[in-house]
Amino acid sequence: MIAVAVRQGSSIPRALQIIGAVSGTRLGDDMVHVASALNRGVEWNSAWSVVSPRGRQAENLEVLRNTLEPSWRHGVSPLLRIAAQVEQIDRDERQYIEREAAGLSVRLLMPMGLCFLPAFILIGVVPSIAAFAGG
């Protein structure tokens, strides 16, 4: 959404402010605080240190900060960096999903094996042994 706002001509602080206000999340509130600091003329690093997020929110803000910083400092368009960051996040999420799916198959196979093995022995092996022993 930041890319859309910037593509339509918004400045970085304005994009952060609008997207942050619309999102209605803690991350959005932090984006609004950063935008306000930048609009007051606070230096880039100081503006981002105004907020103190935790956990996943801190990671998201750090990604946003690192993505937009060259544009703020050097005046280049942030669109290419935003697109590259979106692709990187997409790749990371796909890898995470694939890893979890592989782990899920192992976790599902173990109980199934524990259920089917006794049934196989009782239905297939025991009658065969009984037939050979009896006859």
Backbone as a chain_set.jsonl record, in Angstrom:
{"seq": "MIAVAVRQGSSIPRALQIIGAVSGTRLGDDMVHVASALNRGVEWNSAWSVVSPRGRQAENLEVLRNTLEPSWRHGVSPLLRIAAQVEQIDRDERQYIEREAAGLSVRLLMPMGLCFLPAFILIGVVPSIAAFAGG", "coords": {"N": [[0.822, -1.187, 0.0], [2.037, 1.148, 0.62], [3.628, 1.534, -1.624], [1.685, 2.056, -3.563], [0.639, 4.483, -2.634], [2.926, 6.125, -2.826], [3.431, 5.925, -5.548], [1.275, 7.341, -6.501], [2.023, 9.862, -5.931], [2.423, 10.712, -3.321], [4.412, 11.844, -0.565], [7.031, 10.205, 1.336], [6.65, 10.489, 4.208], [3.937, 11.245, 4.2], [2.714, 9.047, 2.97], [3.319, 7.055, 4.869], [1.879, 8.094, 7.013], [-0.836, 8.128, 6.107], [-1.317, 5.409, 5.344], [-0.692, 4.161, 7.746], [-2.656, 5.286, 9.446], [-4.996, 4.32, 8.29], [-4.724, 1.578, 8.578], [-5.18, 0.844, 11.264], [-3.816, -0.6, 13.24], [-1.293, -1.584, 15.688], [1.158, -1.411, 14.431], [0.465, 0.358, 12.425], [-0.08, 2.626, 14.003], [2.498, 3.153, 14.929], [3.697, 3.767, 12.494], [2.383, 6.165, 11.916], [3.381, 7.758, 14.014], [6.105, 7.849, 13.32], [5.897, 9.149, 10.848], [4.883, 11.621, 11.68], [7.064, 12.549, 13.163], [9.0, 12.74, 11.126], [7.803, 14.716, 9.55], [8.033, 16.855, 11.275], [10.638, 17.457, 10.975], [12.56, 15.881, 12.101], [15.539, 13.937, 12.19], [16.198, 11.054, 10.097], [16.975, 8.498, 11.387], [16.478, 9.14, 14.056], [13.759, 9.67, 13.966], [12.684, 7.143, 13.548], [13.422, 5.942, 15.874], [11.66, 6.871, 17.682], [9.552, 5.194, 18.129], [8.963, 2.083, 19.818], [8.699, -0.847, 19.021], [7.796, -4.381, 19.417], [8.753, -7.803, 18.844], [7.213, -9.346, 16.051], [6.177, -7.026, 14.97], [8.286, -5.232, 15.301], [10.122, -6.317, 13.521], [8.746, -5.905, 11.104], [8.614, -3.092, 11.008], [11.337, -2.531, 10.874], [12.027, -3.624, 8.405], [10.494, -1.96, 6.757], [11.658, 0.502, 7.351], [14.357, 0.085, 6.458], [13.859, -0.327, 3.776], [12.816, 2.092, 2.861], [14.722, 3.986, 3.53], [17.034, 4.627, 1.725], [15.669, 6.076, -0.228], [14.714, 8.255, 1.176], [17.1, 9.46, 2.042], [18.608, 9.857, -0.314], [16.902, 10.617, -2.314], [15.932, 8.964, -4.33], [13.57, 6.98, -6.213], [11.384, 4.994, -4.289], [10.078, 2.801, -5.25], [11.214, 0.599, -6.683], [12.794, -0.629, -4.716], [10.814, -1.249, -2.86], [9.274, -3.078, -4.341], [11.202, -5.095, -4.69], [11.599, -5.836, -2.028], [9.064, -6.805, -1.366], [8.973, -9.061, -3.02], [11.06, -10.53, -1.841], [10.035, -11.009, 0.738], [7.833, -12.536, 0.011], [9.133, -14.79, -1.087], [10.455, -15.727, 1.225], [8.245, -16.374, 2.839], [7.077, -18.407, 1.3], [9.095, -20.359, 1.438], [9.021, -20.869, 4.181], [6.43, -21.936, 4.424], [6.708, -24.25, 2.857], [8.651, -25.637, 4.359], [7.244, -26.052, 6.761], [5.137, -27.602, 5.772], [6.497, -29.91, 5.013], [7.36, -30.79, 7.506], [4.874, -31.238, 8.637], [3.928, -33.423, 7.177], [5.567, -35.44, 8.141], [4.815, -35.454, 10.833], [2.168, -36.257, 10.559], [2.399, -38.762, 9.392], [3.541, -40.468, 11.289], [1.562, -41.066, 13.418], [-0.313, -42.336, 11.764], [1.119, -44.52, 10.811], [1.545, -45.863, 13.208], [-1.045, -46.625, 13.747], [-1.833, -48.174, 11.511], [0.058, -50.247, 11.322], [-0.31, -52.184, 13.504], [-2.872, -53.055, 12.728], [-2.366, -54.151, 10.196], [-0.697, -56.262, 10.937], [-2.448, -57.813, 12.515], [-4.505, -58.401, 10.682], [-3.246, -59.325, 8.339], [-0.726, -60.717, 8.8], [-0.936, -62.41, 11.131], [-3.173, -64.201, 10.511], [-2.002, -65.492, 8.3], [0.23, -66.791, 9.419], [-1.127, -68.431, 11.202], [-2.52, -70.031, 9.394], [-0.434, -71.355, 8.065], [0.698, -72.706, 10.227], [-1.362, -74.351, 11.085], [-1.866, -76.033, 9.003]], "CA": [[0.0, 0.0, 0.0], [2.971, 2.283, 0.596], [4.024, 1.718, -3.023], [0.564, 2.69, -4.271], [0.584, 5.88, -2.21], [4.079, 6.835, -3.395], [3.225, 5.964, -7.002], [0.28, 8.377, -6.769], [2.612, 11.17, -5.694], [2.582, 11.043, -1.899], [5.76, 11.773, -0.007], [7.189, 9.065, 2.244], [5.926, 10.703, 5.467], [2.481, 11.255, 3.958], [2.315, 7.658, 2.724], [3.346, 6.378, 6.17], [0.798, 8.621, 7.838], [-2.136, 7.687, 5.589], [-1.42, 3.949, 5.434], [-0.722, 3.842, 9.17], [-3.954, 5.665, 10.009], [-6.032, 3.448, 7.724], [-4.56, 0.181, 8.995], [-5.8, 0.636, 12.561], [-3.063, -1.57, 14.03], [-0.158, -0.989, 16.403], [2.144, -1.077, 13.406], [-0.031, 1.588, 11.815], [0.146, 3.726, 14.948], [3.932, 3.459, 14.89], [3.961, 4.439, 11.219], [1.894, 7.538, 12.068], [4.341, 8.468, 14.872], [7.315, 8.093, 12.52], [5.551, 10.171, 9.856], [4.8, 12.905, 12.385], [8.434, 12.97, 13.481], [9.65, 13.166, 9.877], [7.194, 15.99, 9.149], [8.549, 17.9, 12.166], [12.025, 17.714, 10.623], [13.456, 15.004, 12.851], [16.426, 13.14, 11.346], [15.633, 9.743, 9.759], [17.175, 7.494, 12.44], [15.8, 9.597, 15.274], [12.313, 9.522, 13.761], [12.328, 5.731, 13.702], [13.657, 5.526, 17.259], [10.544, 7.38, 18.482], [8.697, 4.046, 18.453], [9.698, 0.926, 20.35], [7.869, -2.035, 18.821], [8.347, -5.663, 19.857], [8.409, -9.008, 18.087], [6.968, -9.289, 14.603], [5.978, -5.629, 14.626], [9.618, -4.634, 15.193], [10.691, -6.799, 12.258], [8.057, -5.231, 10.003], [9.059, -1.698, 10.96], [12.737, -2.519, 10.442], [12.0, -3.846, 6.95], [9.973, -0.728, 6.161], [12.699, 1.527, 7.524], [15.483, -0.2, 5.567], [13.408, -0.209, 2.391], [12.56, 3.492, 2.507], [15.831, 4.878, 3.904], [17.77, 5.215, 0.599], [14.821, 7.058, -0.903], [14.679, 9.45, 2.015], [18.425, 10.088, 2.11], [19.188, 10.182, -1.622], [15.876, 11.126, -3.211], [15.585, 8.042, -5.419], [12.239, 6.397, -6.087], [11.374, 3.796, -3.445], [9.233, 1.755, -5.832], [11.984, -0.607, -7.0], [13.165, -1.288, -3.452], [9.595, -1.818, -2.277], [8.95, -4.28, -5.124], [12.196, -6.123, -4.362], [11.335, -6.297, -0.66], [7.844, -7.617, -1.414], [9.367, -10.356, -3.588], [11.857, -11.241, -0.836], [9.111, -11.471, 1.783], [7.054, -13.614, -0.599], [10.02, -15.968, -1.139], [10.658, -16.214, 2.596], [7.007, -17.004, 3.298], [6.926, -19.678, 0.578], [10.035, -21.314, 2.031], [8.494, -21.224, 5.5], [5.277, -22.819, 4.207], [7.213, -25.546, 2.39], [9.287, -26.291, 5.505], [6.193, -26.488, 7.679], [4.398, -28.691, 5.123], [7.332, -31.11, 5.118], [7.277, -31.222, 8.901], [3.521, -31.734, 8.874], [3.802, -34.769, 6.616], [6.224, -36.357, 9.078], [3.98, -35.544, 12.037], [0.955, -37.01, 10.234], [2.735, -40.134, 9.033], [3.855, -41.253, 12.479], [0.357, -41.671, 14.002], [-0.934, -43.256, 10.809], [1.914, -45.747, 10.837], [1.281, -46.552, 14.471], [-2.391, -47.216, 13.685], [-1.946, -49.176, 10.449], [0.95, -51.386, 11.526], [-0.984, -53.26, 14.249], [-3.975, -53.595, 11.931], [-1.763, -55.004, 9.168], [-0.216, -57.494, 11.58], [-3.598, -58.625, 12.927], [-5.315, -58.836, 9.539], [-2.458, -59.991, 7.3], [0.361, -61.596, 9.23], [-1.404, -63.431, 12.08], [-3.902, -65.277, 9.821], [-1.078, -66.264, 7.454], [0.999, -67.665, 10.309], [-2.061, -69.44, 11.715], [-2.824, -70.964, 8.299], [0.751, -72.2, 7.858], [0.901, -73.544, 11.409], [-2.446, -75.317, 11.191], [-2.08, -76.927, 7.896]], "C": [[0.87, 1.257, 0.0], [3.36, 2.582, -0.85], [2.925, 2.418, -3.807], [0.495, 4.166, -3.912], [1.722, 6.689, -2.822], [3.92, 6.972, -4.904], [2.228, 7.063, -7.381], [0.766, 9.773, -6.386], [2.767, 11.572, -4.239], [4.053, 10.993, -1.505], [5.827, 10.573, 0.938], [6.469, 9.32, 3.573], [4.404, 10.675, 5.289], [1.97, 9.836, 3.725], [2.29, 6.879, 4.035], [2.168, 6.808, 7.038], [-0.56, 8.078, 7.391], [-2.311, 6.183, 5.764], [-1.482, 3.524, 6.9], [-2.068, 4.148, 9.801], [-5.06, 4.727, 9.533], [-5.94, 2.035, 8.283], [-5.191, -0.11, 10.354], [-5.114, -0.403, 13.433], [-1.982, -0.842, 14.82], [0.932, -0.572, 15.428], [1.746, 0.225, 12.723], [0.177, 2.793, 12.71], [1.613, 4.14, 14.962], [4.303, 4.176, 13.596], [3.524, 5.901, 11.286], [2.86, 8.347, 12.929], [5.622, 8.804, 14.103], [7.048, 9.202, 11.509], [5.479, 11.55, 10.502], [6.188, 13.44, 12.714], [9.151, 13.464, 12.23], [9.097, 14.512, 9.408], [7.657, 17.148, 10.027], [10.015, 18.216, 11.886], [13.026, 16.887, 11.4], [14.272, 14.176, 11.864], [15.879, 11.719, 11.226], [15.763, 8.733, 10.903], [16.464, 7.873, 13.734], [14.289, 9.438, 15.16], [11.877, 8.081, 13.979], [12.573, 5.243, 15.126], [12.58, 6.057, 18.2], [9.658, 6.228, 18.95], [9.56, 2.903, 18.977], [8.824, -0.328, 20.237], [8.565, -3.293, 19.327], [7.928, -6.751, 18.881], [8.271, -8.783, 16.595], [6.79, -7.85, 14.133], [7.318, -4.918, 14.452], [10.282, -5.053, 13.889], [10.067, -6.071, 11.076], [8.493, -3.776, 9.877], [10.5, -1.588, 10.482], [12.831, -2.718, 8.927], [11.542, -2.577, 6.245], [11.02, 0.382, 6.224], [13.848, 1.317, 6.537], [15.105, -0.055, 4.102], [13.295, 1.25, 1.969], [13.75, 4.423, 2.749], [16.608, 5.443, 2.713], [16.961, 6.274, -0.155], [14.786, 8.363, -0.122], [16.011, 10.19, 1.965], [18.92, 10.591, 0.754], [18.168, 10.657, -2.65], [15.526, 10.223, -4.381], [14.198, 7.46, -5.166], [12.29, 5.127, -5.233], [10.669, 2.604, -4.087], [9.998, 0.476, -6.144], [12.378, -1.361, -5.735], [11.951, -1.915, -2.779], [9.226, -3.103, -3.005], [9.918, -5.415, -4.801], [11.949, -6.689, -2.965], [10.085, -7.168, -0.603], [8.158, -9.001, -1.971], [10.166, -11.177, -2.58], [10.971, -11.802, 0.273], [8.279, -12.634, 1.263], [7.874, -14.903, -0.672], [10.215, -16.578, 0.243], [9.417, -16.93, 3.121], [6.769, -18.337, 2.598], [7.852, -20.742, 1.152], [9.549, -21.777, 3.403], [7.328, -22.206, 5.363], [5.737, -24.197, 3.766], [7.881, -26.322, 3.522], [8.247, -26.846, 6.472], [5.381, -27.633, 7.086], [5.189, -29.991, 5.196], [7.294, -31.659, 6.542], [5.911, -31.795, 9.241], [3.358, -33.148, 8.342], [4.456, -35.799, 7.539], [5.362, -36.544, 10.324], [2.687, -36.312, 11.78], [1.25, -38.478, 9.974], [2.983, -41.008, 10.257], [2.594, -41.842, 13.119], [-0.331, -42.653, 13.052], [-0.19, -44.579, 10.785], [1.656, -46.551, 12.093], [-0.109, -47.189, 14.497], [-2.454, -48.358, 12.673], [-1.068, -50.401, 10.677], [0.299, -52.486, 12.368], [-2.138, -53.88, 13.459], [-3.443, -54.529, 10.852], [-1.312, -56.337, 9.765], [-1.396, -58.396, 11.944], [-4.397, -59.169, 11.745], [-4.508, -59.651, 8.541], [-1.48, -61.03, 7.798], [-0.145, -62.725, 10.126], [-2.214, -64.527, 11.381], [-2.996, -66.125, 8.931], [-0.27, -67.241, 8.3], [0.099, -68.781, 10.849], [-2.38, -70.473, 10.644], [-1.645, -71.893, 8.046], [0.953, -73.167, 9.025], [-0.162, -74.643, 11.509], [-2.467, -76.315, 10.06], [-0.914, -77.354, 7.185]], "O": [[0.49, 2.291, -0.548], [3.415, 3.743, -1.255], [3.211, 3.286, -4.631], [0.312, 5.011, -4.789], [1.51, 7.811, -3.284], [4.239, 8.016, -5.473], [2.326, 7.646, -8.46], [0.023, 10.748, -6.498], [3.209, 12.686, -3.959], [4.832, 10.204, -2.041], [4.799, 9.998, 1.295], [5.737, 8.444, 4.033], [3.681, 10.143, 6.131], [0.909, 9.467, 4.228], [1.35, 6.125, 4.29], [1.543, 5.988, 7.71], [-1.346, 7.619, 8.22], [-3.336, 5.731, 6.274], [-2.245, 2.625, 7.253], [-2.571, 3.362, 10.603], [-5.96, 4.385, 10.301], [-6.959, 1.365, 8.447], [-5.691, -1.214, 10.571], [-5.758, -1.024, 14.278], [-1.777, 0.36, 14.649], [1.549, 0.483, 15.578], [2.588, 1.088, 12.473], [0.565, 3.862, 12.239], [1.933, 5.328, 15.001], [5.129, 5.089, 13.603], [4.216, 6.779, 10.771], [3.136, 9.505, 12.615], [6.155, 9.907, 14.223], [7.877, 10.095, 11.331], [5.96, 12.532, 9.937], [6.456, 14.632, 12.563], [9.832, 14.488, 12.266], [9.851, 15.355, 8.92], [7.674, 18.295, 9.582], [10.579, 19.132, 12.485], [14.224, 17.167, 11.36], [13.761, 13.762, 10.824], [15.189, 11.232, 12.122], [14.759, 8.171, 11.341], [15.913, 7.013, 14.423], [13.618, 9.111, 16.139], [10.808, 7.833, 14.539], [11.996, 4.238, 15.542], [12.582, 5.731, 19.387], [9.084, 6.282, 20.037], [10.732, 2.776, 18.623], [8.28, -0.807, 21.231], [9.759, -3.281, 19.626], [6.911, -6.65, 18.195], [9.097, -8.123, 15.964], [7.203, -7.496, 13.029], [7.467, -4.092, 13.552], [10.929, -4.24, 13.228], [10.771, -5.665, 10.151], [8.716, -3.283, 8.771], [10.845, -0.651, 9.761], [13.622, -2.057, 8.255], [12.137, -2.167, 5.249], [11.228, 1.108, 5.251], [14.266, 2.255, 5.858], [15.945, 0.303, 3.276], [13.642, 1.6, 0.841], [13.777, 5.536, 2.223], [16.835, 6.652, 2.679], [17.519, 7.25, -0.657], [14.826, 9.446, -0.705], [16.037, 11.416, 1.857], [19.575, 11.631, 0.678], [18.546, 11.06, -3.75], [14.885, 10.67, -5.332], [13.716, 7.454, -4.033], [13.156, 4.278, -5.441], [10.667, 1.511, -3.521], [9.492, -0.619, -5.899], [12.304, -2.589, -5.689], [12.051, -2.994, -2.193], [8.902, -4.106, -2.369], [9.502, -6.564, -4.653], [12.08, -7.895, -2.751], [10.051, -8.159, 0.127], [7.667, -10.005, -1.453], [9.971, -12.388, -2.475], [11.146, -12.946, 0.694], [8.043, -13.606, 1.982], [7.37, -15.981, -0.357], [10.148, -17.796, 0.409], [9.523, -17.97, 3.771], [6.312, -19.294, 3.224], [7.447, -21.89, 1.335], [9.66, -22.956, 3.737], [7.249, -23.19, 6.099], [5.218, -25.207, 4.243], [7.698, -27.534, 3.633], [8.364, -27.978, 6.941], [4.976, -28.542, 7.811], [4.614, -31.057, 5.416], [7.204, -32.87, 6.741], [5.802, -32.726, 10.038], [2.72, -33.983, 8.983], [3.944, -36.908, 7.694], [5.2, -37.663, 10.811], [2.162, -36.952, 12.69], [0.438, -39.344, 10.3], [2.652, -42.193, 10.237], [2.564, -43.051, 13.348], [-0.866, -43.674, 13.484], [-0.809, -45.642, 10.744], [1.559, -47.777, 12.047], [-0.324, -48.181, 15.193], [-3.06, -49.395, 12.944], [-1.433, -51.498, 10.254], [0.354, -53.648, 11.965], [-2.353, -55.091, 13.516], [-4.018, -55.593, 10.621], [-1.517, -57.398, 9.176], [-1.352, -59.603, 11.708], [-4.912, -60.285, 11.809], [-5.042, -60.588, 7.948], [-1.423, -62.131, 7.25], [0.191, -63.887, 9.894], [-1.961, -65.704, 11.639], [-3.193, -67.334, 8.816], [-0.111, -68.402, 7.923], [0.518, -69.935, 10.94], [-2.498, -71.661, 10.945], [-1.835, -73.091, 7.836], [1.338, -74.318, 8.821], [0.128, -75.746, 11.973], [-3.071, -77.378, 10.201], [-1.021, -78.119, 6.227]]}, "num_chains": 1, "name": "protein.A"}
